[in-house]
PDB file of C-alpha atoms and ligand atoms in Angstrom:
ATOM      1  CA  MET A 256     -10.508 -39.693  45.582  1.00 93.00           C
ATOM      2  CA  TYR A 257     -11.533 -41.887  43.108  1.00 93.00           C
ATOM      3  CA  ALA A 258     -10.733 -45.104  41.070  1.00 96.00           C
ATOM      4  CA  ARG A 259     -10.103 -45.920  37.361  1.00 97.00           C
ATOM      5  CA  ARG A 260     -10.728 -48.512  35.442  1.00 96.00           C
ATOM      6  CA  VAL A 261      -7.705 -49.805  33.573  1.00 95.00           C
ATOM      7  CA  GLY A 262      -8.870 -52.983  31.179  1.00 92.00           C
ATOM      8  CA  SER A 263      -9.050 -55.930  34.071  1.00 89.00           C
ATOM      9  CA  ALA A 264      -7.389 -53.527  37.262  1.00 96.00           C
ATOM     10  CA  TRP A 265      -8.022 -50.485  38.540  1.00 97.00           C
ATOM     11  CA  GLU A 266      -6.556 -47.395  39.524  1.00 98.00           C
ATOM     12  CA  VAL A 267      -5.628 -44.676  42.691  1.00 98.00           C
ATOM     13  CA  PHE A 268      -3.600 -41.552  42.669  1.00 97.00           C
ATOM     14  CA  ALA A 269      -2.601 -41.081  46.270  1.00 98.00           C
ATOM     15  CA  PRO A 270      -1.594 -36.914  47.052  1.00 98.00           C
ATOM     16  CA  ALA A 271       0.358 -36.130  49.575  1.00 98.00           C
ATOM     17  CA  LYS A 272      -0.988 -32.922  52.178  1.00 98.00           C
ATOM     18  CA  LEU A 273       0.206 -29.899  53.464  1.00 98.00           C
ATOM     19  CA  ASN A 274      -0.732 -28.354  56.079  1.00 98.00           C
ATOM     20  CA  LEU A 275      -1.063 -24.669  55.882  1.00 98.00           C
ATOM     21  CA  TYR A 276      -1.663 -24.443  59.440  1.00 98.00           C
ATOM     22  CA  LEU A 277      -1.999 -26.158  61.936  1.00 98.00           C
ATOM     23  CA  ASP A 278      -2.851 -25.720  65.892  1.00 98.00           C
ATOM     24  CA  VAL A 279      -3.076 -27.985  68.747  1.00 97.00           C
ATOM     25  CA  LEU A 280      -5.316 -26.931  71.220  1.00 96.00           C
ATOM     26  CA  GLY A 281      -4.846 -29.416  73.968  1.00 96.00           C
ATOM     27  CA  ARG A 282      -4.411 -32.937  75.050  1.00 97.00           C
ATOM     28  CA  ARG A 283      -7.423 -35.312  75.327  1.00 96.00           C
ATOM     29  CA  PRO A 284      -8.962 -37.695  78.017  1.00 95.00           C
ATOM     30  CA  ASP A 285      -8.019 -40.542  74.755  1.00 94.00           C
ATOM     31  CA  GLY A 286      -4.620 -39.806  74.277  1.00 95.00           C
ATOM     32  CA  PHE A 287      -5.051 -37.897  71.261  1.00 97.00           C
ATOM     33  CA  HIS A 288      -4.687 -34.453  70.659  1.00 98.00           C
ATOM     34  CA  GLU A 289      -7.364 -31.579  69.087  1.00 97.00           C
ATOM     35  CA  LEU A 290      -6.323 -29.891  65.930  1.00 97.00           C
ATOM     36  CA  GLU A 291      -7.319 -27.195  64.095  1.00 98.00           C
ATOM     37  CA  THR A 292      -5.370 -27.739  61.016  1.00 98.00           C
ATOM     38  CA  PHE A 293      -5.968 -26.760  57.250  1.00 98.00           C
ATOM     39  CA  MET A 294      -5.214 -28.864  54.804  1.00 98.00           C
ATOM     40  CA  ALA A 295      -4.278 -28.761  50.954  1.00 98.00           C
ATOM     41  CA  PRO A 296      -3.521 -32.165  48.987  1.00 98.00           C
ATOM     42  CA  VAL A 297      -0.901 -31.325  46.587  1.00 98.00           C
ATOM     43  CA  ARG A 298       0.010 -32.729  42.639  1.00 97.00           C
ATOM     44  CA  LEU A 299       2.682 -35.047  44.547  1.00 97.00           C
ATOM     45  CA  GLY A 300       1.914 -38.940  45.053  1.00 97.00           C
ATOM     46  CA  ASP A 301       1.576 -42.588  45.201  1.00 96.00           C
ATOM     47  CA  HIS A 302       0.210 -44.412  42.959  1.00 97.00           C
ATOM     48  CA  LEU A 303      -1.964 -46.856  43.923  1.00 97.00           C
ATOM     49  CA  ARG A 304      -3.320 -50.207  41.618  1.00 97.00           C
ATOM     50  CA  TRP A 305      -4.898 -53.455  42.164  1.00 97.00           C
ATOM     51  CA  GLN A 306      -5.028 -56.581  39.910  1.00 96.00           C
ATOM     52  CA  ALA A 307      -7.229 -59.702  39.634  1.00 93.00           C
ATOM     53  CA  ALA A 308      -5.851 -62.229  41.486  1.00 88.00           C
ATOM     54  CA  SER A 309      -5.356 -65.418  38.443  1.00 86.00           C
ATOM     55  CA  ALA A 310      -7.817 -67.691  37.600  1.00 85.00           C
ATOM     56  CA  ALA A 311      -5.381 -70.011  39.241  1.00 89.00           C
ATOM     57  CA  GLU A 312      -5.513 -68.834  42.802  1.00 88.00           C
ATOM     58  CA  PRO A 313      -9.004 -66.272  43.037  1.00 84.00           C
ATOM     59  CA  SER A 314      -8.450 -65.285  46.420  1.00 87.00           C
ATOM     60  CA  ARG A 315      -4.816 -64.825  46.787  1.00 92.00           C
ATOM     61  CA  PHE A 316      -4.293 -61.788  48.428  1.00 94.00           C
ATOM     62  CA  ASP A 317      -0.890 -59.821  47.865  1.00 92.00           C
ATOM     63  CA  PHE A 318       0.351 -56.380  48.056  1.00 93.00           C
ATOM     64  CA  ALA A 319       4.004 -55.212  46.888  1.00 91.00           C
ATOM     65  CA  LEU A 320       6.141 -52.169  46.103  1.00 91.00           C
ATOM     66  CA  ASP A 321       6.218 -51.036  42.130  1.00 89.00           C
ATOM     67  CA  ALA A 322       9.631 -51.830  40.936  1.00 80.00           C
ATOM     68  CA  THR A 323      10.227 -48.206  40.451  1.00 84.00           C
ATOM     69  CA  THR A 324      10.132 -46.978  44.088  1.00 82.00           C
ATOM     70  CA  PRO A 325      13.349 -45.733  45.408  1.00 78.00           C
ATOM     71  CA  TRP A 326      15.209 -48.322  47.535  1.00 74.00           C
ATOM     72  CA  ALA A 327      16.005 -46.506  50.825  1.00 73.00           C
ATOM     73  CA  THR A 328      11.925 -46.117  50.297  1.00 78.00           C
ATOM     74  CA  VAL A 329      11.649 -49.433  49.743  1.00 77.00           C
ATOM     75  CA  ALA A 330      13.776 -50.594  52.497  1.00 78.00           C
ATOM     76  CA  ALA A 331      11.604 -48.236  55.241  1.00 84.00           C
ATOM     77  CA  VAL A 332       8.074 -49.336  54.022  1.00 83.00           C
ATOM     78  CA  PRO A 333       6.647 -52.178  56.029  1.00 82.00           C
ATOM     79  CA  THR A 334       5.114 -54.760  53.636  1.00 78.00           C
ATOM     80  CA  GLY A 335       3.989 -57.059  55.813  1.00 79.00           C
ATOM     81  CA  ASP A 336       0.041 -57.061  57.332  1.00 81.00           C
ATOM     82  CA  ASP A 337       0.742 -53.897  59.122  1.00 85.00           C
ATOM     83  CA  ASN A 338       1.035 -51.772  56.483  1.00 92.00           C
ATOM     84  CA  LEU A 339      -1.780 -49.496  56.037  1.00 95.00           C
ATOM     85  CA  VAL A 340      -3.174 -50.983  52.188  1.00 96.00           C
ATOM     86  CA  CYS A 341      -3.123 -54.324  54.117  1.00 96.00           C
ATOM     87  CA  ARG A 342      -4.454 -52.839  57.351  1.00 97.00           C
ATOM     88  CA  ALA A 343      -7.500 -51.338  54.890  1.00 98.00           C
ATOM     89  CA  ALA A 344      -8.338 -53.473  52.661  1.00 97.00           C
ATOM     90  CA  ARG A 345      -8.443 -56.032  56.135  1.00 97.00           C
ATOM     91  CA  LEU A 346     -10.859 -54.181  57.859  1.00 98.00           C
ATOM     92  CA  LEU A 347     -13.031 -53.250  54.293  1.00 98.00           C
ATOM     93  CA  ALA A 348     -12.963 -56.931  53.990  1.00 98.00           C
ATOM     94  CA  ASP A 349     -14.031 -57.956  57.615  1.00 98.00           C
ATOM     95  CA  GLU A 350     -17.200 -54.757  57.276  1.00 97.00           C
ATOM     96  CA  ALA A 351     -18.139 -56.285  54.473  1.00 98.00           C
ATOM     97  CA  GLY A 352     -17.971 -59.908  55.030  1.00 97.00           C
ATOM     98  CA  VAL A 353     -15.995 -60.755  52.283  1.00 96.00           C
ATOM     99  CA  GLU A 354     -12.502 -61.962  51.385  1.00 95.00           C
ATOM    100  CA  PRO A 355      -9.753 -59.717  50.028  1.00 96.00           C
ATOM    101  CA  HIS A 356      -8.649 -61.009  47.308  1.00 95.00           C
ATOM    102  CA  GLY A 357      -6.014 -59.239  44.177  1.00 96.00           C
ATOM    103  CA  THR A 358      -2.622 -58.211  44.106  1.00 96.00           C
ATOM    104  CA  PHE A 359      -2.385 -53.922  46.041  1.00 96.00           C
ATOM    105  CA  THR A 360       0.994 -52.585  43.823  1.00 96.00           C
ATOM    106  CA  LEU A 361       2.114 -49.474  45.613  1.00 96.00           C
ATOM    107  CA  THR A 362       4.226 -46.535  43.571  1.00 95.00           C
ATOM    108  CA  LYS A 363       5.946 -44.866  46.804  1.00 94.00           C
ATOM    109  CA  ARG A 364       6.726 -41.378  45.733  1.00 94.00           C
ATOM    110  CA  VAL A 365       5.932 -39.510  48.771  1.00 96.00           C
ATOM    111  CA  PRO A 366       9.205 -39.342  51.566  1.00 95.00           C
ATOM    112  CA  LEU A 367       8.013 -41.338  55.038  1.00 94.00           C
ATOM    113  CA  GLN A 368       7.681 -39.819  58.513  1.00 95.00           C
ATOM    114  CA  ALA A 369       7.699 -36.166  57.136  1.00 97.00           C
ATOM    115  CA  GLY A 370       4.638 -34.954  57.399  1.00 98.00           C
ATOM    116  CA  MET A 371       3.306 -35.448  53.994  1.00 98.00           C
ATOM    117  CA  GLY A 372       0.007 -38.242  54.852  1.00 98.00           C
ATOM    118  CA  GLY A 373       2.056 -40.465  52.506  1.00 96.00           C
ATOM    119  CA  GLY A 374       0.777 -43.565  54.693  1.00 96.00           C
ATOM    120  CA  SER A 375      -2.693 -41.987  55.295  1.00 98.00           C
ATOM    121  CA  SER A 376      -3.351 -41.203  51.151  1.00 98.00           C
ATOM    122  CA  ASP A 377      -2.653 -45.246  50.801  1.00 97.00           C
ATOM    123  CA  ALA A 378      -4.676 -46.075  53.216  1.00 98.00           C
ATOM    124  CA  ALA A 379      -7.282 -44.103  52.028  1.00 98.00           C
ATOM    125  CA  ALA A 380      -6.612 -45.142  48.052  1.00 98.00           C
ATOM    126  CA  ALA A 381      -6.851 -48.583  49.230  1.00 98.00           C
ATOM    127  CA  LEU A 382     -10.525 -48.382  50.574  1.00 98.00           C
ATOM    128  CA  VAL A 383     -11.327 -46.463  47.205  1.00 98.00           C
ATOM    129  CA  LEU A 384      -9.758 -48.979  44.978  1.00 98.00           C
ATOM    130  CA  ALA A 385     -11.161 -52.068  47.133  1.00 98.00           C
ATOM    131  CA  ASN A 386     -14.272 -50.466  47.547  1.00 98.00           C
ATOM    132  CA  ALA A 387     -14.620 -50.487  43.103  1.00 97.00           C
ATOM    133  CA  ALA A 388     -12.525 -53.509  43.034  1.00 96.00           C
ATOM    134  CA  TRP A 389     -14.883 -56.217  44.687  1.00 97.00           C
ATOM    135  CA  GLY A 390     -17.976 -54.285  43.891  1.00 96.00           C
ATOM    136  CA  LEU A 391     -18.987 -53.213  47.551  1.00 98.00           C
ATOM    137  CA  ASN A 392     -20.433 -50.041  46.413  1.00 97.00           C
ATOM    138  CA  TYR A 393     -19.580 -48.324  49.830  1.00 98.00           C
ATOM    139  CA  SER A 394     -21.116 -44.593  50.308  1.00 97.00           C
ATOM    140  CA  VAL A 395     -17.912 -42.005  51.161  1.00 96.00           C
ATOM    141  CA  ALA A 396     -19.928 -41.686  54.563  1.00 96.00           C
ATOM    142  CA  ARG A 397     -19.887 -45.383  55.050  1.00 97.00           C
ATOM    143  CA  LEU A 398     -15.625 -45.210  54.473  1.00 98.00           C
ATOM    144  CA  THR A 399     -15.147 -42.577  56.345  1.00 98.00           C
ATOM    145  CA  LEU A 400     -16.177 -44.686  59.511  1.00 97.00           C
ATOM    146  CA  LEU A 401     -13.670 -47.139  58.384  1.00 98.00           C
ATOM    147  CA  ALA A 402     -11.329 -44.304  57.438  1.00 98.00           C
ATOM    148  CA  ALA A 403     -11.137 -42.983  60.995  1.00 98.00           C
ATOM    149  CA  ARG A 404     -10.431 -46.459  62.153  1.00 98.00           C
ATOM    150  CA  LEU A 405      -7.393 -46.706  59.866  1.00 98.00           C
ATOM    151  CA  GLY A 406      -5.448 -42.620  61.186  1.00 97.00           C
ATOM    152  CA  SER A 407      -6.489 -39.064  61.881  1.00 98.00           C
ATOM    153  CA  ASP A 408      -6.069 -38.125  58.448  1.00 97.00           C
ATOM    154  CA  VAL A 409      -7.391 -41.093  56.127  1.00 98.00           C
ATOM    155  CA  PRO A 410     -10.679 -38.855  56.459  1.00 98.00           C
ATOM    156  CA  PHE A 411      -9.453 -35.756  54.821  1.00 98.00           C
ATOM    157  CA  PHE A 412      -7.764 -37.998  52.177  1.00 98.00           C
ATOM    158  CA  LEU A 413     -11.078 -39.791  51.467  1.00 97.00           C
ATOM    159  CA  ALA A 414     -13.051 -36.304  50.761  1.00 97.00           C
ATOM    160  CA  GLY A 415     -10.317 -35.186  48.740  1.00 95.00           C
ATOM    161  CA  GLY A 416      -9.292 -31.609  47.923  1.00 96.00           C
ATOM    162  CA  SER A 417      -8.612 -29.143  50.647  1.00 98.00           C
ATOM    163  CA  ALA A 418     -11.106 -28.655  54.369  1.00 98.00           C
ATOM    164  CA  VAL A 419     -10.812 -27.482  57.915  1.00 98.00           C
ATOM    165  CA  CYS A 420      -9.783 -30.532  59.846  1.00 98.00           C
ATOM    166  CA  LEU A 421     -10.938 -30.685  63.347  1.00 98.00           C
ATOM    167  CA  GLY A 422     -10.932 -32.673  66.420  1.00 97.00           C
ATOM    168  CA  ARG A 423      -7.327 -35.557  66.121  1.00 97.00           C
ATOM    169  CA  GLY A 424      -8.372 -34.572  62.742  1.00 98.00           C
ATOM    170  CA  GLU A 425     -10.902 -36.500  61.556  1.00 97.00           C
ATOM    171  CA  ILE A 426     -13.717 -34.103  61.679  1.00 97.00           C
ATOM    172  CA  VAL A 427     -13.615 -33.097  57.781  1.00 98.00           C
ATOM    173  CA  GLN A 428     -15.026 -29.383  56.441  1.00 98.00           C
ATOM    174  CA  PRO A 429     -14.351 -28.768  52.896  1.00 97.00           C
ATOM    175  CA  VAL A 430     -13.062 -25.927  51.426  1.00 97.00           C
ATOM    176  CA  ARG A 431     -13.700 -24.336  48.076  1.00 95.00           C
ATOM    177  CA  GLY A 432     -12.918 -21.392  46.230  1.00 93.00           C
ATOM    178  CA  LEU A 433      -9.000 -22.053  46.664  1.00 96.00           C
ATOM    179  CA  PRO A 434      -6.372 -21.106  44.292  1.00 94.00           C
ATOM    180  CA  CYS A 435      -3.506 -23.628  43.606  1.00 96.00           C
ATOM    181  CA  LEU A 436      -0.433 -22.496  44.939  1.00 97.00           C
ATOM    182  CA  ASP A 437       2.630 -23.319  43.546  1.00 98.00           C
ATOM    183  CA  VAL A 438       5.190 -24.663  47.107  1.00 98.00           C
ATOM    184  CA  VAL A 439       8.884 -25.351  46.888  1.00 98.00           C
ATOM    185  CA  VAL A 440       9.185 -29.216  49.671  1.00 98.00           C
ATOM    186  CA  VAL A 441      11.628 -30.321  51.378  1.00 98.00           C
ATOM    187  CA  ALA A 442      11.505 -33.142  52.918  1.00 97.00           C
ATOM    188  CA  PRO A 443      15.280 -34.208  55.489  1.00 97.00           C
ATOM    189  CA  ARG A 444      16.910 -37.789  54.824  1.00 94.00           C
ATOM    190  CA  GLU A 445      15.376 -37.658  58.522  1.00 95.00           C
ATOM    191  CA  GLY A 446      11.936 -38.386  59.884  1.00 96.00           C
ATOM    192  CA  VAL A 447       9.668 -37.380  62.682  1.00 97.00           C
ATOM    193  CA  SER A 448       7.631 -39.643  64.432  1.00 96.00           C
ATOM    194  CA  THR A 449       4.274 -38.578  64.383  1.00 97.00           C
ATOM    195  CA  ALA A 450       3.792 -40.019  68.083  1.00 97.00           C
ATOM    196  CA  ALA A 451       7.006 -38.874  69.471  1.00 97.00           C
ATOM    197  CA  ALA A 452       6.515 -35.181  67.962  1.00 98.00           C
ATOM    198  CA  PHE A 453       2.906 -34.800  69.749  1.00 98.00           C
ATOM    199  CA  GLN A 454       4.059 -36.520  73.134  1.00 96.00           C
ATOM    200  CA  SER A 455       7.042 -34.360  73.269  1.00 95.00           C
ATOM    201  CA  LEU A 456       4.172 -31.213  73.067  1.00 94.00           C
ATOM    202  CA  HIS A 457       2.982 -30.968  77.183  1.00 92.00           C
ATOM    203  CA  ALA A 458      -0.055 -29.815  75.961  1.00 94.00           C
ATOM    204  CA  PRO A 459      -2.291 -28.551  78.207  1.00 94.00           C
ATOM    205  CA  ARG A 460      -5.007 -31.554  79.273  1.00 95.00           C
ATOM    206  CA  LEU A 461      -8.604 -30.902  78.119  1.00 95.00           C
ATOM    207  CA  GLY A 462     -11.611 -31.746  79.321  1.00 88.00           C
ATOM    208  CA  GLU A 463     -14.304 -34.099  77.814  1.00 86.00           C
ATOM    209  CA  GLY A 464     -16.700 -31.655  77.305  1.00 85.00           C
ATOM    210  CA  PHE A 465     -14.625 -29.937  75.052  1.00 90.00           C
ATOM    211  CA  LEU A 466     -16.596 -28.638  71.212  1.00 90.00           C
ATOM    212  CA  PRO A 467     -14.505 -28.220  68.270  1.00 91.00           C
ATOM    213  CA  ALA A 468     -14.660 -25.209  65.994  1.00 91.00           C
ATOM    214  CA  VAL A 469     -12.829 -23.055  63.871  1.00 95.00           C
ATOM    215  CA  SER A 470     -11.539 -19.734  65.857  1.00 97.00           C
ATOM    216  CA  VAL A 471     -11.938 -16.523  64.745  1.00 97.00           C
ATOM    217  CA  GLN A 472      -7.846 -16.415  63.495  1.00 98.00           C
ATOM    218  CA  LEU A 473      -8.671 -19.829  61.023  1.00 98.00           C
ATOM    219  CA  SER A 474     -11.292 -18.496  59.792  1.00 98.00           C
ATOM    220  CA  ARG A 475      -9.502 -15.101  58.536  1.00 98.00           C
ATOM    221  CA  PHE A 476      -6.550 -17.037  57.473  1.00 98.00           C
ATOM    222  CA  VAL A 477      -8.927 -19.459  55.208  1.00 98.00           C
ATOM    223  CA  ALA A 478     -11.163 -16.182  53.726  1.00 98.00           C
ATOM    224  CA  ARG A 479      -7.145 -14.638  52.828  1.00 98.00           C
ATOM    225  CA  LEU A 480      -6.516 -18.062  51.053  1.00 97.00           C
ATOM    226  CA  GLN A 481      -9.670 -17.543  48.788  1.00 96.00           C
ATOM    227  CA  GLN A 482      -9.868 -14.209  48.365  1.00 96.00           C
ATOM    228  CA  GLY A 483      -5.876 -15.227  46.877  1.00 95.00           C
ATOM    229  CA  ALA A 484      -3.979 -12.748  49.957  1.00 96.00           C
ATOM    230  CA  VAL A 485      -1.517 -15.267  50.534  1.00 95.00           C
ATOM    231  CA  ALA A 486       0.889 -12.643  52.054  1.00 95.00           C
ATOM    232  CA  ALA A 487      -0.981 -11.559  54.482  1.00 97.00           C
ATOM    233  CA  ALA A 488      -2.608 -15.067  55.247  1.00 97.00           C
ATOM    234  CA  TRP A 489       0.794 -16.421  56.037  1.00 96.00           C
ATOM    235  CA  ARG A 490       0.699 -13.948  58.965  1.00 96.00           C
ATOM    236  CA  LEU A 491      -1.314 -15.332  60.354  1.00 98.00           C
ATOM    237  CA  THR A 492      -0.222 -19.226  60.003  1.00 97.00           C
ATOM    238  CA  VAL A 493       1.442 -21.060  62.600  1.00 97.00           C
ATOM    239  CA  ASN A 494       2.288 -24.643  63.429  1.00 98.00           C
ATOM    240  CA  ARG A 495       1.944 -25.959  66.820  1.00 98.00           C
ATOM    241  CA  LEU A 496       4.799 -28.853  65.973  1.00 98.00           C
ATOM    242  CA  GLN A 497       7.458 -27.077  64.602  1.00 97.00           C
ATOM    243  CA  GLY A 498       9.700 -26.297  67.481  1.00 96.00           C
ATOM    244  CA  ALA A 499       8.486 -30.102  68.766  1.00 97.00           C
ATOM    245  CA  ALA A 500       9.649 -31.166  65.386  1.00 98.00           C
ATOM    246  CA  GLU A 501      13.517 -29.107  65.811  1.00 97.00           C
ATOM    247  CA  ARG A 502      13.842 -30.568  69.336  1.00 97.00           C
ATOM    248  CA  LEU A 503      13.373 -34.451  67.928  1.00 97.00           C
ATOM    249  CA  CYS A 504      15.261 -33.728  64.639  1.00 97.00           C
ATOM    250  CA  PRO A 505      17.694 -31.381  63.967  1.00 96.00           C
ATOM    251  CA  SER A 506      17.935 -31.750  60.439  1.00 97.00           C
ATOM    252  CA  VAL A 507      14.423 -29.522  60.304  1.00 98.00           C
ATOM    253  CA  GLY A 508      16.375 -26.746  61.802  1.00 97.00           C
ATOM    254  CA  ARG A 509      18.865 -26.931  59.306  1.00 97.00           C
ATOM    255  CA  VAL A 510      17.418 -27.415  56.367  1.00 97.00           C
ATOM    256  CA  GLY A 511      14.905 -24.477  57.057  1.00 97.00           C
ATOM    257  CA  THR A 512      18.026 -22.321  57.908  1.00 97.00           C
ATOM    258  CA  THR A 513      19.144 -23.105  53.990  1.00 97.00           C
ATOM    259  CA  PHE A 514      15.631 -22.483  53.170  1.00 97.00           C
ATOM    260  CA  ALA A 515      15.075 -19.217  54.096  1.00 97.00           C
ATOM    261  CA  SER A 516      18.419 -18.397  52.965  1.00 96.00           C
ATOM    262  CA  VAL A 517      17.087 -19.866  48.990  1.00 95.00           C
ATOM    263  CA  ILE A 518      13.532 -18.080  49.386  1.00 95.00           C
ATOM    264  CA  GLY A 519      14.708 -15.195  51.652  1.00 95.00           C
ATOM    265  CA  HIS A 520      11.743 -15.584  54.297  1.00 94.00           C
ATOM    266  CA  ALA A 521      11.461 -19.318  56.355  1.00 95.00           C
ATOM    267  CA  PRO A 522       9.498 -21.660  55.597  1.00 98.00           C
ATOM    268  CA  LEU A 523       6.685 -23.673  57.550  1.00 98.00           C
ATOM    269  CA  LEU A 524       6.323 -27.250  58.444  1.00 98.00           C
ATOM    270  CA  THR A 525       3.624 -29.601  57.336  1.00 98.00           C
ATOM    271  CA  GLY A 526       1.944 -31.803  60.194  1.00 98.00           C
ATOM    272  CA  SER A 527       4.899 -33.463  62.692  1.00 98.00           C
ATOM    273  CA  GLY A 528       7.680 -32.853  60.054  1.00 93.00           C
ATOM    274  CA  SER A 529      10.017 -32.976  59.148  1.00 97.00           C
ATOM    275  CA  ALA A 530       9.026 -32.376  56.253  1.00 98.00           C
ATOM    276  CA  LEU A 531       9.398 -28.260  55.267  1.00 98.00           C
ATOM    277  CA  PHE A 532       7.754 -26.047  52.502  1.00 98.00           C
ATOM    278  CA  SER A 533       7.639 -22.438  51.647  1.00 98.00           C
ATOM    279  CA  VAL A 534       4.522 -21.220  48.741  1.00 97.00           C
ATOM    280  CA  VAL A 535       6.532 -19.208  46.183  1.00 97.00           C
ATOM    281  CA  HIS A 536       4.405 -17.116  43.411  1.00 95.00           C
ATOM    282  CA  SER A 537       5.411 -19.204  40.184  1.00 97.00           C
ATOM    283  CA  ALA A 538       5.728 -22.727  39.249  1.00 97.00           C
ATOM    284  CA  ARG A 539       8.981 -21.080  37.783  1.00 98.00           C
ATOM    285  CA  GLU A 540      10.282 -19.659  41.024  1.00 97.00           C
ATOM    286  CA  ALA A 541       8.970 -23.142  42.047  1.00 98.00           C
ATOM    287  CA  ARG A 542      11.710 -24.840  40.482  1.00 98.00           C
ATOM    288  CA  ARG A 543      14.430 -22.309  40.516  1.00 97.00           C
ATOM    289  CA  ALA A 544      14.248 -23.163  43.912  1.00 97.00           C
ATOM    290  CA  ALA A 545      13.910 -26.605  44.217  1.00 98.00           C
ATOM    291  CA  ALA A 546      16.952 -26.816  41.529  1.00 97.00           C
ATOM    292  CA  LEU A 547      19.095 -24.814  43.854  1.00 97.00           C
ATOM    293  CA  LEU A 548      17.984 -26.458  47.216  1.00 97.00           C
ATOM    294  CA  ALA A 549      18.547 -29.539  45.501  1.00 96.00           C
ATOM    295  CA  SER A 550      22.224 -28.781  44.529  1.00 96.00           C
ATOM    296  CA  GLN A 551      22.726 -28.171  48.716  1.00 94.00           C
ATOM    297  CA  LYS A 552      22.055 -32.172  49.563  1.00 91.00           C
ATOM    298  CA  VAL A 553      19.328 -31.273  51.956  1.00 94.00           C
ATOM    299  CA  GLY A 554      16.987 -34.120  51.238  1.00 95.00           C
ATOM    300  CA  ALA A 555      14.421 -34.652  48.506  1.00 96.00           C
ATOM    301  CA  VAL A 556      13.509 -31.106  47.119  1.00 97.00           C
ATOM    302  CA  PHE A 557       9.571 -30.731  45.004  1.00 97.00           C
ATOM    303  CA  ALA A 558       9.108 -28.396  43.060  1.00 98.00           C
ATOM    304  CA  THR A 559       4.926 -28.887  42.868  1.00 98.00           C
ATOM    305  CA  ALA A 560       1.566 -27.277  43.520  1.00 98.00           C
ATOM    306  CA  THR A 561      -2.010 -27.114  45.802  1.00 96.00           C
ATOM    307  CA  CYS A 562      -4.910 -29.355  44.188  1.00 86.00           C
ATOM    308  CA  ARG A 563      -8.024 -26.871  44.860  1.00 69.00           C
TER     309      ARG A 563
HETATM  310  O1  LIG B 708      -4.240 -40.690  64.219  1.00 54.22           O
HETATM  311  P1  LIG B 708      -2.333 -41.446  63.884  1.00 54.22           P
HETATM  312  O2  LIG B 708      -2.347 -42.457  63.436  1.00 54.22           O
HETATM  313  O3  LIG B 708      -1.958 -40.717  62.423  1.00 54.22           O
HETATM  314  O4  LIG B 708      -2.084 -40.997  64.772  1.00 54.22           O
HETATM  315  C1  LIG B 708      -0.582 -41.478  65.062  1.00 54.22           C
HETATM  316  C2  LIG B 708      -0.166 -40.790  66.440  1.00 54.22           C
HETATM  317  O5  LIG B 708       0.230 -39.808  66.725  1.00 54.22           O
HETATM  318  C3  LIG B 708      -1.463 -41.239  67.675  1.00 54.22           C
HETATM  319  O6  LIG B 708      -0.850 -42.655  68.511  1.00 54.22           O
HETATM  320  C4  LIG B 708      -0.919 -40.093  68.900  1.00 54.22           C
HETATM  321  O7  LIG B 708       0.147 -40.866  69.580  1.00 54.22           O
HETATM  322  C5  LIG B 708      -0.235 -38.954  67.768  1.00 54.22           C
HETATM  323  N1  LIG B 708      -0.914 -38.479  67.158  1.00 54.22           N
HETATM  324  C6  LIG B 708      -2.198 -37.073  68.172  1.00 54.22           C
HETATM  325  N2  LIG B 708      -3.017 -36.640  68.523  1.00 54.22           N
HETATM  326  C7  LIG B 708      -4.053 -36.259  66.830  1.00 54.22           C
HETATM  327  C8  LIG B 708      -3.277 -37.108  66.275  1.00 54.22           C
HETATM  328  C9  LIG B 708      -1.956 -37.999  66.617  1.00 54.22           C
HETATM  329  O8  LIG B 708      -1.506 -37.874  69.531  1.00 54.22           O
HETATM  330  N3  LIG B 708      -4.776 -35.393  66.961  1.00 54.22           N
END
């Protein structure tokens, strides 16, 4: 993830992600779940901008949603200090011993509670933006330690690119040599709480000594993708949270049935949902399927692609 200087402002693109593979191995003594996942960023994302405070109020620190953000999203995004952008900026400021300052403006495009990592990506973007705007020059490794305190997926977004993620998601192993995949994504109107989805799994308890390692199945999945054998990879994939998401949010099952009838095979859940996605053969096919799905009023529909 990179900050770009635009005049006196700084900007970052905060991509969404899809979990192309997600296994839950068990519940740890700290209450988090041990995961094994492969995540890819997509071209759909939020946009975060930082603008210096005015000369009259140089220490002013603000957060706002851009006026183009859809009203339903505006109502659902916390704009106070509990917003992940504010938390990330304050955490970095505390660590660096500076006063947080300037206005962070978020253009929100990624649906909430969809399993697409919107909030985590915004948090990573805020770290990158504040690091650049405040001239702190922290390394990615140093920012990553802060990122893991903000959320399990935040280090993935900071690293940029596709990756296998282990632990509670914060151990990021970048994967190169992947094709860009055209995808159709549907986010039902109802979201799923990540904490509730994990809790309802009743996963087996793991001992203190558990050592994260990539399984043979996930290694094969990644190798197939690198070879461009997407159909073969898909026969190996799983999302262990899909059943829990369907129980917690009936729209997931309903939308999944409609989705399958349009594309001819069952879609996969991303993260803890509620969004479902499918890999298709071309950008044209993605647009065609997205138009058909949008006409069925299933929720927010996107034709997009994974990034390398
Ligand atoms: O880390 P993050 O804040 O995104 O996680 C939200 C919640 O999801 C956690 O509080 C926890 O209940 C659950 N979770 C989990 N195991 C993970 C990641 C998240 O149990 N690996």
